[in-house]
Amino acid sequence: MTGKPYAAIIGVGRTRFGELWYENPESMVVKAGLDALESVDKGLHRADIQACYFGSFMYQVTNKLGLVPGYISRELGLNVPMTQTEAACASSSSALHNACLAIKSGVYDVVLVGGFEKMTDRYGKIVDDLMFAADPHEFDSGFTFSGLYATIMARYMYEFGRNNEKCRIALAQIAVKNHHHAVKNPYAQFRNEITIEDVFKSTLIADPIRLLHCSPVSDGAVAVVLCKPEIARKYTDDPIYIVASQQATDHVSLFSRVSTLEIRATKLAVSKALKEAGITLKDVNMAEAHDCFTIEECLFMEDSGFYNKGEGWKGIQESIDSFVGSKHIPYVGDGWEVFVNVGGGLKADGHPVGATGVRQIYECFKQMRYEANENQVSVEGDIRYALCHNIGGSGGIANVHILAREV
Ligand code: COA
């Protein structure tokens, strides 16, 4: 890598994702936070935590709750600075980005970073609520997020897969793969295998998007403990380092973007992150991609540069067809192989929006330390680099973090 790492990850914790009717936002985030603190190998006192960074999109709306830092202060017994970040589905990766900057700047040595969302309490209304992260013109025209991504998917299929059934199949295969990856993930919302036929038979949500192309409505919380890289070995013999933390932004409205077929914020954040880490895509062994709808995983594979624009679906289809039956199904290309969304991604692990960014870090940390138990991915050699990609809305913001096993 080119510079000093931002931070070391020394502990992680999470709740199960799904319909957690008996939890509230504060209880979930405290559970994940305590789990993360307790997971630190050589022990960590709560008093060592110098600040907390949390991401959540809409707890004010879903649970009529404000000032969550005050609840977390009470539950954790801490009176340290606590910052809460809202960036729609990228809320907790934005919190993480801020925490990385704080540690790298030397302000703090040890911080707790979390993300949470409690969506099911608003069932029926949540789809409208999510539109806070879209342009009001889009909301007033009747769009939902499924509708916005359906616009992207329809345009993609028109431009690149016209009259080609294989393109339609590839965009369904992504859901099949991610459900398959979640079967052995004990925290995942959906642990059932699905078939391409199931996707095409599922309820039409916003043409061409069907229910099984979508991430679900979920509750859940995740937390990670970060420290200054120089002191990491005081807490664990196996720290994982954050060697890139990059953010890029773009228009909130789909209609005013240069193109509906690429997420410019993804392109910018990925290229800056790779440069910062001093690696190329060929070095990346695993990635957590923001698959809120399957088309978005396909766009990620193109916008990050794994496949050329318009050819992602072909690479995806060929890879999934070649590795069908494997425990984890990689995407392959010219001289590279990358496992994407090995715990099921947003599609099957679940998508409590404010928790997703840190959940991606949780997954990579566990996999890189060979602690994923039954769901451990098998890579030739170590998982040296993992890339986490988390976007907000339909692409108004993208955060990309690169984790490394060694620096
Ligand atoms: N994937 C797989 N199964 C799903 C699912 C999903 N995304 N969403 C719901 N289900 C299952 C439910 O578990 C339920 O199964 P059961 O009958 O065995 O209990 C069944 O499908 C019906 O569930 P229900 O809750 O009635 O579905 P719904 O029609 O109200 O909601 C969606 C389905 C797709 C509309 C909803 O999940 C959704 O809006 N997803 C997108 C969320 C979003 O926009 N997030 C932000 C992204 S930017």
mmCIF file with all atom_site columns, C-alpha atoms in Angstrom, residues 36-104:
data_model
loop_
_atom_site.group_PDB
_atom_site.id
_atom_site.type_symbol
_atom_site.label_atom_id
_atom_site.label_alt_id
_atom_site.label_comp_id
_atom_site.label_asym_id
_atom_site.label_entity_id
_atom_site.label_seq_id
_atom_site.pdbx_PDB_ins_code
_atom_site.Cartn_x
_atom_site.Cartn_y
_atom_site.Cartn_z
_atom_site.occupancy
_atom_site.B_iso_or_equiv
_atom_site.pdbx_formal_charge
_atom_site.auth_seq_id
_atom_site.auth_comp_id
_atom_site.auth_asym_id
_atom_site.auth_atom_id
_atom_site.pdbx_PDB_model_num
ATOM 1  C CA . ALA A 1 36  ? -17.894 -6.469  19.133 1.00 0.00 ? 36  ALA A CA 1
ATOM 2  C CA . LEU A 1 37  ? -16.192 -5.417  22.390 1.00 0.00 ? 37  LEU A CA 1
ATOM 3  C CA . GLU A 1 38  ? -16.311 -8.950  23.778 1.00 0.00 ? 38  GLU A CA 1
ATOM 4  C CA . SER A 1 39  ? -14.863 -10.402 20.585 1.00 0.00 ? 39  SER A CA 1
ATOM 5  C CA . VAL A 1 40  ? -11.524 -8.602  21.001 1.00 0.00 ? 40  VAL A CA 1
ATOM 6  C CA . ASP A 1 41  ? -9.070  -11.482 21.523 1.00 0.00 ? 41  ASP A CA 1
ATOM 7  C CA . LYS A 1 42  ? -6.927  -10.049 24.298 1.00 0.00 ? 42  LYS A CA 1
ATOM 8  C CA . GLY A 1 43  ? -9.734  -8.090  25.926 1.00 0.00 ? 43  GLY A CA 1
ATOM 9  C CA . LEU A 1 44  ? -10.764 -4.470  25.744 1.00 0.00 ? 44  LEU A CA 1
ATOM 10 C CA . HIS A 1 45  ? -12.189 -2.353  28.519 1.00 0.00 ? 45  HIS A CA 1
ATOM 11 C CA . ARG A 1 46  ? -15.156 -0.203  27.698 1.00 0.00 ? 46  ARG A CA 1
ATOM 12 C CA . ALA A 1 47  ? -13.155 2.659   29.131 1.00 0.00 ? 47  ALA A CA 1
ATOM 13 C CA . ASP A 1 48  ? -10.689 2.246   26.250 1.00 0.00 ? 48  ASP A CA 1
ATOM 14 C CA . ILE A 1 49  ? -13.361 3.433   23.795 1.00 0.00 ? 49  ILE A CA 1
ATOM 15 C CA . GLN A 1 50  ? -12.674 7.095   23.120 1.00 0.00 ? 50  GLN A CA 1
ATOM 16 C CA . ALA A 1 51  ? -15.493 7.816   20.665 1.00 0.00 ? 51  ALA A CA 1
ATOM 17 C CA . CYS A 1 52  ? -18.384 6.139   18.852 1.00 0.00 ? 52  CYS A CA 1
ATOM 18 C CA . TYR A 1 53  ? -19.497 6.581   15.255 1.00 0.00 ? 53  TYR A CA 1
ATOM 19 C CA . PHE A 1 54  ? -22.929 5.284   14.220 1.00 0.00 ? 54  PHE A CA 1
ATOM 20 C CA . GLY A 1 55  ? -24.803 5.165   10.976 1.00 0.00 ? 55  GLY A CA 1
ATOM 21 C CA . SER A 1 56  ? -28.568 4.884   10.631 1.00 0.00 ? 56  SER A CA 1
ATOM 22 C CA . PHE A 1 57  ? -30.861 6.185   7.948  1.00 0.00 ? 57  PHE A CA 1
ATOM 23 C CA . MET A 1 58  ? -34.239 6.760   9.542  1.00 0.00 ? 58  MET A CA 1
ATOM 24 C CA . TYR A 1 59  ? -34.731 5.833   13.170 1.00 0.00 ? 59  TYR A CA 1
ATOM 25 C CA . GLN A 1 60  ? -36.503 9.158   13.707 1.00 0.00 ? 60  GLN A CA 1
ATOM 26 C CA . VAL A 1 61  ? -39.180 8.013   11.252 1.00 0.00 ? 61  VAL A CA 1
ATOM 27 C CA . THR A 1 62  ? -39.362 4.285   11.908 1.00 0.00 ? 62  THR A CA 1
ATOM 28 C CA . ASN A 1 63  ? -39.299 4.476   15.698 1.00 0.00 ? 63  ASN A CA 1
ATOM 29 C CA . LYS A 1 64  ? -39.944 8.143   16.520 1.00 0.00 ? 64  LYS A CA 1
ATOM 30 C CA . LEU A 1 65  ? -36.598 8.227   18.233 1.00 0.00 ? 65  LEU A CA 1
ATOM 31 C CA . GLY A 1 66  ? -33.975 10.957  18.321 1.00 0.00 ? 66  GLY A CA 1
ATOM 32 C CA . LEU A 1 67  ? -30.555 11.493  19.838 1.00 0.00 ? 67  LEU A CA 1
ATOM 33 C CA . VAL A 1 68  ? -29.556 7.837   19.726 1.00 0.00 ? 68  VAL A CA 1
ATOM 34 C CA . PRO A 1 69  ? -26.086 8.713   21.116 1.00 0.00 ? 69  PRO A CA 1
ATOM 35 C CA . GLY A 1 70  ? -27.873 9.441   24.409 1.00 0.00 ? 70  GLY A CA 1
ATOM 36 C CA . TYR A 1 71  ? -29.376 5.930   24.481 1.00 0.00 ? 71  TYR A CA 1
ATOM 37 C CA . ILE A 1 72  ? -26.067 4.355   23.547 1.00 0.00 ? 72  ILE A CA 1
ATOM 38 C CA . SER A 1 73  ? -24.302 6.382   26.241 1.00 0.00 ? 73  SER A CA 1
ATOM 39 C CA . ARG A 1 74  ? -26.781 5.069   28.800 1.00 0.00 ? 74  ARG A CA 1
ATOM 40 C CA . GLU A 1 75  ? -26.646 1.443   27.661 1.00 0.00 ? 75  GLU A CA 1
ATOM 41 C CA . LEU A 1 76  ? -22.874 1.238   27.245 1.00 0.00 ? 76  LEU A CA 1
ATOM 42 C CA . GLY A 1 77  ? -22.128 3.402   30.262 1.00 0.00 ? 77  GLY A CA 1
ATOM 43 C CA . LEU A 1 78  ? -19.928 5.694   28.194 1.00 0.00 ? 78  LEU A CA 1
ATOM 44 C CA . ASN A 1 79  ? -19.830 9.481   28.072 1.00 0.00 ? 79  ASN A CA 1
ATOM 45 C CA . VAL A 1 80  ? -17.505 9.822   25.111 1.00 0.00 ? 80  VAL A CA 1
ATOM 46 C CA . PRO A 1 81  ? -18.184 11.799  21.900 1.00 0.00 ? 81  PRO A CA 1
ATOM 47 C CA . MET A 1 82  ? -20.695 10.024  19.641 1.00 0.00 ? 82  MET A CA 1
ATOM 48 C CA . THR A 1 83  ? -21.442 11.013  16.080 1.00 0.00 ? 83  THR A CA 1
ATOM 49 C CA . GLN A 1 84  ? -24.383 9.732   14.069 1.00 0.00 ? 84  GLN A CA 1
ATOM 50 C CA . THR A 1 85  ? -24.224 9.802   10.282 1.00 0.00 ? 85  THR A CA 1
ATOM 51 C CA . GLU A 1 86  ? -27.083 9.638   7.779  1.00 0.00 ? 86  GLU A CA 1
ATOM 52 C CA . ALA A 1 87  ? -26.276 8.732   4.191  1.00 0.00 ? 87  ALA A CA 1
ATOM 53 C CA . ALA A 1 88  ? -29.239 6.468   3.327  1.00 0.00 ? 88  ALA A CA 1
ATOM 54 C CA . CYS A 1 89  ? -28.058 2.880   2.672  1.00 0.00 ? 89  CYS A CA 1
ATOM 55 C CA . ALA A 1 90  ? -24.457 4.084   3.006  1.00 0.00 ? 90  ALA A CA 1
ATOM 56 C CA . SER A 1 91  ? -24.979 5.498   6.511  1.00 0.00 ? 91  SER A CA 1
ATOM 57 C CA . SER A 1 92  ? -22.700 3.132   8.418  1.00 0.00 ? 92  SER A CA 1
ATOM 58 C CA . SER A 1 93  ? -19.922 3.045   5.815  1.00 0.00 ? 93  SER A CA 1
ATOM 59 C CA . SER A 1 94  ? -19.969 6.866   6.010  1.00 0.00 ? 94  SER A CA 1
ATOM 60 C CA . ALA A 1 95  ? -19.658 6.569   9.796  1.00 0.00 ? 95  ALA A CA 1
ATOM 61 C CA . LEU A 1 96  ? -16.750 4.181   9.243  1.00 0.00 ? 96  LEU A CA 1
ATOM 62 C CA . HIS A 1 97  ? -15.116 6.618   6.813  1.00 0.00 ? 97  HIS A CA 1
ATOM 63 C CA . ASN A 1 98  ? -15.298 9.361   9.454  1.00 0.00 ? 98  ASN A CA 1
ATOM 64 C CA . ALA A 1 99  ? -13.918 7.011   12.111 1.00 0.00 ? 99  ALA A CA 1
ATOM 65 C CA . CYS A 1 100 ? -11.023 6.083   9.812  1.00 0.00 ? 100 CYS A CA 1
ATOM 66 C CA . LEU A 1 101 ? -10.207 9.757   9.288  1.00 0.00 ? 101 LEU A CA 1
ATOM 67 C CA . ALA A 1 102 ? -10.347 10.398  13.034 1.00 0.00 ? 102 ALA A CA 1
ATOM 68 C CA . ILE A 1 103 ? -7.956  7.543   13.836 1.00 0.00 ? 103 ILE A CA 1
ATOM 69 C CA . LYS A 1 104 ? -5.565  8.342   11.008 1.00 0.00 ? 104 LYS A CA 1
#
